């Protein structure tokens, strides 16, 4: 299924851009947001980042295959000091989840990679390494911490037993193991029983939360005064990080009597959610939360 941009209007309007804005799109993907910005603002320019090499740019778009935690390096290469808007549309696109062949989907039988990079090198961590080499305790901790999976300990236990017999190589094998570990009533829930474990592995393999913290800090730093950053997140761990980061920036700094003004203001206190109409057309938007912040100085 082709990826559909989520909260497109809300994000672009929320950024408050002008005709010749320079925008940093940290998660370019299929370019849904960037291309719409260029369509609406004819003289705008987009600097785009996506770690996935299968992603391609377009006119008025300078695309870099980098992790967004290195966005400062990208701006340096472009000779750009500050930008008029920053976008993060986190996670993975529908195309990546369904047809990357890298093991993101529990509905397919693929090698256990789960890397953002299309072709991971020897030095890159993969899901297979995590599953087969990390201690049972570390596995339980990430499945619980990053997946918020209540059967984390049981799943980690069965993984440890199975890999002792033979290395776990594919998503199909992993799904069977998870199936064995969880009670049968859990297998018929609305959310697929492997969802949380897969989410946890993806987050661990790509250090997604570490990258997000670094990316947010550098993205905010790159904003001109009076410019805005928009972040769309898809699960509570990400949203918590964004919310905390925004709160810090929007709070006064220092102790009395040396209290300085805050560095930013929140454009929306509550996250913006997709309309019923959008959710009907794109189920992915159901869990999306958009938060926008404006830098003061
Ligand atoms: C949800 S998609 C973006 C979709 C895009 N806004 C659109 O409308 O087509 C997220 C993209 O961000 C990329 N991505 C996720 N985390 C990243 C990171 N830390 N560094 C660079 N790219 C990342 C993924 O490869 C994916 O292509």
XYZ file of N, CA and C in Angstrom, residues 23-169:
441
model
N 12.871 24.737 4.735
C 12.315 23.773 5.694
C 13.219 22.548 5.784
N 13.420 22.071 6.998
C 14.182 20.843 7.204
C 13.206 19.722 7.507
N 13.111 18.760 6.582
C 12.239 17.601 6.781
C 13.130 16.435 7.228
N 13.044 16.098 8.493
C 13.976 15.108 9.057
C 13.592 13.669 8.744
N 12.384 13.468 8.237
C 11.892 12.108 7.948
C 11.183 12.132 6.600
N 11.945 12.275 5.545
C 11.380 12.559 4.220
C 10.447 11.472 3.693
N 10.841 10.222 3.818
C 9.995 9.094 3.372
C 9.560 9.246 1.925
N 8.260 9.179 1.680
C 7.734 9.368 0.331
C 7.616 10.857 -0.005
N 8.010 11.718 0.905
C 8.025 13.162 0.633
C 6.655 13.811 0.677
N 5.676 13.131 1.240
C 4.316 13.669 1.265
C 4.249 15.092 1.808
N 4.855 15.329 2.955
C 4.779 16.662 3.570
C 5.597 17.677 2.772
N 6.825 17.299 2.428
C 7.701 18.236 1.717
C 7.124 18.650 0.374
N 6.611 17.701 -0.368
C 6.110 18.026 -1.711
C 4.908 18.952 -1.621
N 4.093 18.765 -0.619
C 2.939 19.647 -0.448
C 3.394 21.055 -0.045
N 4.438 21.139 0.741
C 4.985 22.463 1.104
C 5.470 23.172 -0.157
N 6.200 22.444 -1.006
C 6.731 23.066 -2.228
C 5.602 23.443 -3.189
N 4.504 22.705 -3.130
C 3.372 23.038 -3.998
C 2.689 24.325 -3.505
N 2.612 24.464 -2.186
C 1.917 25.646 -1.648
C 2.793 26.893 -1.616
N 4.098 26.700 -1.381
C 5.010 27.859 -1.298
C 6.030 27.725 -2.416
N 5.789 28.473 -3.490
C 6.541 28.245 -4.731
C 8.044 28.482 -4.608
N 8.453 29.403 -3.722
C 9.896 29.696 -3.634
C 10.552 28.983 -2.463
N 9.828 28.079 -1.859
C 10.393 27.384 -0.690
C 11.471 26.384 -1.119
N 12.282 26.019 -0.131
C 13.316 25.008 -0.389
C 13.262 23.989 0.756
N 13.483 22.741 0.395
C 13.451 21.698 1.431
C 14.807 21.006 1.517
N 15.323 20.928 2.735
C 16.472 20.057 2.980
C 15.882 18.823 3.652
N 16.117 17.658 3.034
C 15.442 16.458 3.505
C 16.449 15.418 3.992
N 16.024 14.682 5.002
C 16.864 13.616 5.556
C 16.050 12.331 5.607
N 16.653 11.237 5.228
C 16.060 9.923 5.489
C 17.177 8.895 5.470
N 17.231 8.096 6.496
C 18.329 7.132 6.559
C 18.152 5.994 5.547
N 16.941 5.806 5.091
C 16.668 4.712 4.163
C 17.109 5.089 2.747
N 18.034 4.336 2.203
C 18.580 4.674 0.890
C 17.610 4.439 -0.264
N 16.537 3.713 0.009
C 15.557 3.501 -1.058
C 14.728 4.750 -1.310
N 14.843 5.729 -0.408
C 14.050 6.946 -0.520
C 14.712 7.905 -1.502
N 13.894 8.496 -2.398
C 14.451 9.403 -3.416
C 13.881 10.808 -3.290
N 14.696 11.824 -3.650
C 14.302 13.238 -3.530
C 13.512 13.754 -4.719
N 13.672 15.039 -5.040
C 12.940 15.634 -6.161
C 13.371 17.073 -6.348
N 12.623 17.813 -7.169
C 12.996 19.190 -7.479
C 12.906 20.089 -6.238
N 13.896 20.971 -6.089
C 13.974 21.866 -4.911
C 14.101 21.133 -3.582
N 14.559 19.891 -3.677
C 14.748 19.103 -2.456
C 16.186 18.584 -2.431
N 16.949 18.937 -1.398
C 18.279 18.327 -1.254
C 18.127 17.203 -0.253
N 18.320 15.984 -0.724
C 18.086 14.824 0.146
C 19.401 14.208 0.622
N 19.459 13.927 1.911
C 20.638 13.281 2.506
C 20.224 11.975 3.157
N 20.984 10.920 2.867
C 20.724 9.650 3.530
C 21.546 9.592 4.814
N 20.950 10.051 5.866
C 21.619 10.196 7.163
C 20.627 9.863 8.252
N 21.110 9.629 9.440
C 20.216 9.560 10.589
C 19.945 11.000 11.019
N 18.711 11.295 11.411
C 18.428 12.695 11.754
C 19.134 13.146 13.029
N 19.726 12.210 13.749
C 20.508 12.638 14.914
C 21.747 13.415 14.447
N 22.080 13.318 13.152
C 23.205 14.066 12.585
C 22.743 15.227 11.720
N 21.593 15.778 12.011
C 21.065 16.823 11.134
C 21.951 18.069 11.114
N 22.716 18.302 12.171
C 23.634 19.452 12.167
C 24.669 19.319 11.056
N 25.142 18.076 10.832
C 26.128 17.857 9.761
C 25.520 18.122 8.398
N 24.257 17.717 8.250
C 23.563 17.920 6.970
C 23.456 19.419 6.680
N 23.065 20.195 7.677
C 22.915 21.638 7.468
C 24.270 22.278 7.155
N 25.304 21.771 7.803
C 26.653 22.283 7.513
C 27.001 22.064 6.051
N 26.729 20.846 5.575
C 27.037 20.530 4.169
C 26.264 21.436 3.236
N 25.073 21.816 3.630
C 24.223 22.687 2.803
C 24.581 24.161 2.996
N 25.510 24.430 3.927
C 25.849 25.811 4.260
C 24.666 26.603 4.775
N 23.824 25.933 5.534
C 22.653 26.606 6.088
C 22.812 26.654 7.593
N 22.661 27.836 8.167
C 22.810 27.933 9.616
C 21.478 27.701 10.325
N 20.436 28.408 9.858
C 19.132 28.294 10.520
C 18.028 28.111 9.482
N 16.952 27.465 9.911
C 15.841 27.202 8.978
C 14.532 27.796 9.504
N 13.510 27.822 8.634
C 12.221 28.438 8.999
C 11.209 27.419 9.500
N 11.557 26.151 9.432
C 10.623 25.133 9.914
C 11.305 23.777 9.961
N 10.915 22.970 10.934
C 11.481 21.616 11.046
C 10.326 20.630 11.207
N 10.393 19.519 10.468
C 9.359 18.477 10.583
C 9.990 17.143 10.980
N 9.353 16.469 11.925
C 9.645 15.061 12.201
C 8.320 14.314 12.082
N 8.264 13.356 11.169
C 7.080 12.494 11.057
C 7.622 11.094 11.358
N 7.555 10.720 12.615
C 8.379 9.603 13.107
C 7.930 8.226 12.615
N 8.778 7.279 12.870
C 8.433 5.895 12.560
C 8.784 5.509 11.138
N 7.967 4.628 10.619
C 8.259 4.048 9.308
C 7.073 4.266 8.396
N 7.337 4.281 7.089
C 6.225 4.463 6.162
C 5.570 3.108 5.880
N 4.361 3.168 5.373
C 3.654 1.918 5.061
C 4.472 1.079 4.076
N 5.146 1.759 3.119
C 5.942 1.012 2.127
C 7.064 0.242 2.812
N 7.714 0.899 3.779
C 8.815 0.208 4.477
C 8.293 -0.985 5.258
N 7.182 -0.768 5.941
C 6.656 -1.833 6.787
C 6.230 -3.031 5.954
N 5.678 -2.730 4.786
C 5.102 -3.827 4.014
C 6.046 -4.449 2.996
N 6.948 -3.628 2.423
C 7.706 -4.235 1.319
C 9.212 -4.011 1.358
N 9.758 -3.686 2.529
C 11.207 -3.464 2.560
C 11.976 -4.778 2.518
N 11.329 -5.877 2.922
C 12.034 -7.166 2.991
C 12.978 -7.244 4.175
N 12.871 -6.258 5.105
C 13.808 -6.209 6.228
C 13.207 -6.677 7.553
N 12.027 -7.255 7.459
C 11.502 -7.881 8.680
C 10.749 -6.968 9.625
N 10.122 -5.908 9.114
C 9.344 -5.048 10.010
C 7.961 -5.606 10.290
N 7.478 -6.437 9.366
C 6.094 -6.893 9.502
C 6.016 -8.315 10.032
N 5.154 -8.499 11.020
C 4.976 -9.853 11.569
C 4.040 -10.674 10.683
N 3.542 -10.031 9.626
C 2.647 -10.771 8.730
C 3.413 -11.421 7.584
N 4.748 -11.181 7.554
C 5.548 -11.762 6.477
C 6.685 -12.579 7.067
N 7.232 -13.476 6.250
C 8.374 -14.239 6.725
C 9.626 -13.693 6.038
N 10.406 -12.922 6.791
C 11.572 -12.238 6.216
C 12.748 -12.353 7.178
N 13.973 -12.042 6.665
C 15.122 -12.059 7.585
C 14.942 -11.021 8.688
N 15.423 -11.333 9.868
C 15.257 -10.435 11.019
C 16.301 -9.320 11.006
N 16.053 -8.266 10.212
C 17.002 -7.140 10.198
C 16.445 -5.977 11.014
N 15.322 -5.421 10.539
C 14.635 -4.286 11.185
C 15.481 -3.023 11.233
N 16.429 -2.887 10.311
C 17.268 -1.682 10.292
C 16.651 -0.609 9.422
N 16.891 0.655 9.806
C 16.461 1.768 8.963
C 17.238 1.750 7.659
N 18.522 1.413 7.773
C 19.362 1.318 6.578
C 18.881 0.163 5.722
N 18.833 0.389 4.394
C 18.355 -0.669 3.516
C 19.329 -1.842 3.500
N 20.642 -1.528 3.523
C 21.630 -2.610 3.508
C 22.586 -2.466 4.677
N 22.230 -3.017 5.818
C 23.104 -2.855 6.979
C 24.468 -3.509 6.757
N 25.517 -2.852 7.266
C 26.868 -3.415 7.168
C 27.149 -4.281 8.384
N 28.384 -4.819 8.428
C 28.749 -5.716 9.539
C 28.659 -5.020 10.881
N 28.926 -3.696 10.872
C 28.988 -2.955 12.138
C 27.593 -2.569 12.637
N 26.576 -2.737 11.787
C 25.235 -2.307 12.190
C 24.505 -3.402 12.968
N 23.855 -2.954 14.023
C 23.071 -3.878 14.841
C 21.823 -4.309 14.067
N 21.472 -5.589 14.138
C 20.239 -6.072 13.509
C 19.379 -6.781 14.567
N 18.116 -7.001 14.208
C 17.217 -7.678 15.152
C 17.707 -9.103 15.425
N 18.316 -9.714 14.405
C 18.815 -11.077 14.575
C 19.888 -11.130 15.669
N 20.779 -10.123 15.661
C 21.816 -10.092 16.700
C 21.190 -9.904 18.074
N 20.224 -9.005 18.150
C 19.583 -8.750 19.453
C 18.916 -10.023 19.964
N 18.124 -10.642 19.100
C 17.366 -11.834 19.494
C 18.270 -13.000 19.899
N 19.377 -13.166 19.156
C 20.200 -14.349 19.402
C 21.324 -14.133 20.421
N 21.687 -12.872 20.678
C 22.852 -12.642 21.542
C 22.579 -11.927 22.853
N 21.552 -11.108 22.911
C 21.340 -10.370 24.157
C 20.842 -11.325 25.244
N 21.164 -11.000 26.484
C 20.750 -11.878 27.581
C 19.224 -11.912 27.684
N 18.736 -12.991 28.286
C 17.284 -13.117 28.457
C 16.735 -11.906 29.209
N 17.508 -11.422 30.192
C 17.036 -10.286 30.995
C 16.961 -9.014 30.131
N 18.004 -8.785 29.325
C 17.977 -7.585 28.468
C 16.807 -7.652 27.500
N 16.556 -8.852 26.954
C 15.422 -8.995 26.032
C 14.113 -8.663 26.748
N 13.959 -9.233 27.950
C 12.731 -8.969 28.708
C 12.607 -7.470 28.976
N 13.725 -6.842 29.319
C 13.689 -5.405 29.632
C 13.281 -4.559 28.423
N 13.835 -4.878 27.246
C 13.444 -4.035 26.091
C 12.008 -4.337 25.647
N 11.624 -5.606 25.710
C 10.259 -5.930 25.255
C 9.236 -5.266 26.191
N 9.586 -5.202 27.469
C 8.701 -4.538 28.426
C 8.808 -3.011 28.302
N 10.053 -2.528 28.270
C 10.280 -1.071 28.281
C 9.904 -0.388 26.974
N 10.260 -0.978 25.850
C 9.994 -0.347 24.550
C 8.714 -0.845 23.898
N 8.240 -2.016 24.356
C 7.038 -2.554 23.732
C 5.834 -2.433 24.660
N 6.095 -2.132 25.910
C 5.043 -2.093 26.931
C 4.211 -3.387 26.861
N 4.954 -4.494 26.677
C 4.341 -5.816 26.499
C 4.273 -6.524 27.857
N 3.071 -6.872 28.262
C 2.967 -7.445 29.611
C 3.505 -8.871 29.709
N 3.601 -9.584 28.594
C 4.173 -10.934 28.649
C 5.661 -10.949 28.290
N 6.320 -9.813 28.482
C 7.727 -9.668 28.085
C 8.614 -10.789 28.651
N 8.445 -11.079 29.944
C 9.327 -12.074 30.552
C 9.135 -13.456 29.943
N 7.898 -13.801 29.715
C 7.628 -15.119 29.111
C 8.158 -15.194 27.689
N 7.992 -14.114 26.950
C 8.489 -14.110 25.566
C 10.020 -14.248 25.571
N 10.677 -13.500 26.451
C 12.154 -13.569 26.522
C 12.609 -14.973 26.912
N 11.876 -15.594 27.829
C 12.226 -16.948 28.272
C 12.163 -17.934 27.104
N 11.083 -17.890 26.342
C 10.936 -18.847 25.227
C 11.966 -18.562 24.126
N 12.261 -17.264 23.898
C 13.302 -16.942 22.909
C 14.610 -17.606 23.348
N 14.961 -17.454 24.639
C 16.221 -18.011 25.139
C 16.242 -19.541 24.988
N 15.117 -20.180 25.236
C 15.052 -21.646 25.084
C 15.219 -22.062 23.625
N 14.513 -21.364 22.766
C 14.513 -21.754 21.341
C 15.873 -21.516 20.683
N 16.496 -20.381 21.002
C 17.768 -20.075 20.328
C 18.884 -21.004 20.791
N 18.674 -21.617 21.929
C 19.633 -22.597 22.438
C 19.644 -23.812 21.504
N 18.458 -24.131 20.992
C 18.332 -25.250 20.042
C 18.894 -24.886 18.680
N 18.504 -23.685 18.209
C 18.918 -23.262 16.857
C 18.724 -21.743 16.747
N 19.662 -21.035 16.053
C 19.521 -19.578 15.946
C 18.183 -19.182 15.307
N 17.635 -18.081 15.777
C 16.360 -17.601 15.244
C 16.665 -16.645 14.091
N 16.182 -16.987 12.885
C 16.638 -16.264 11.693
C 15.583 -15.371 11.060
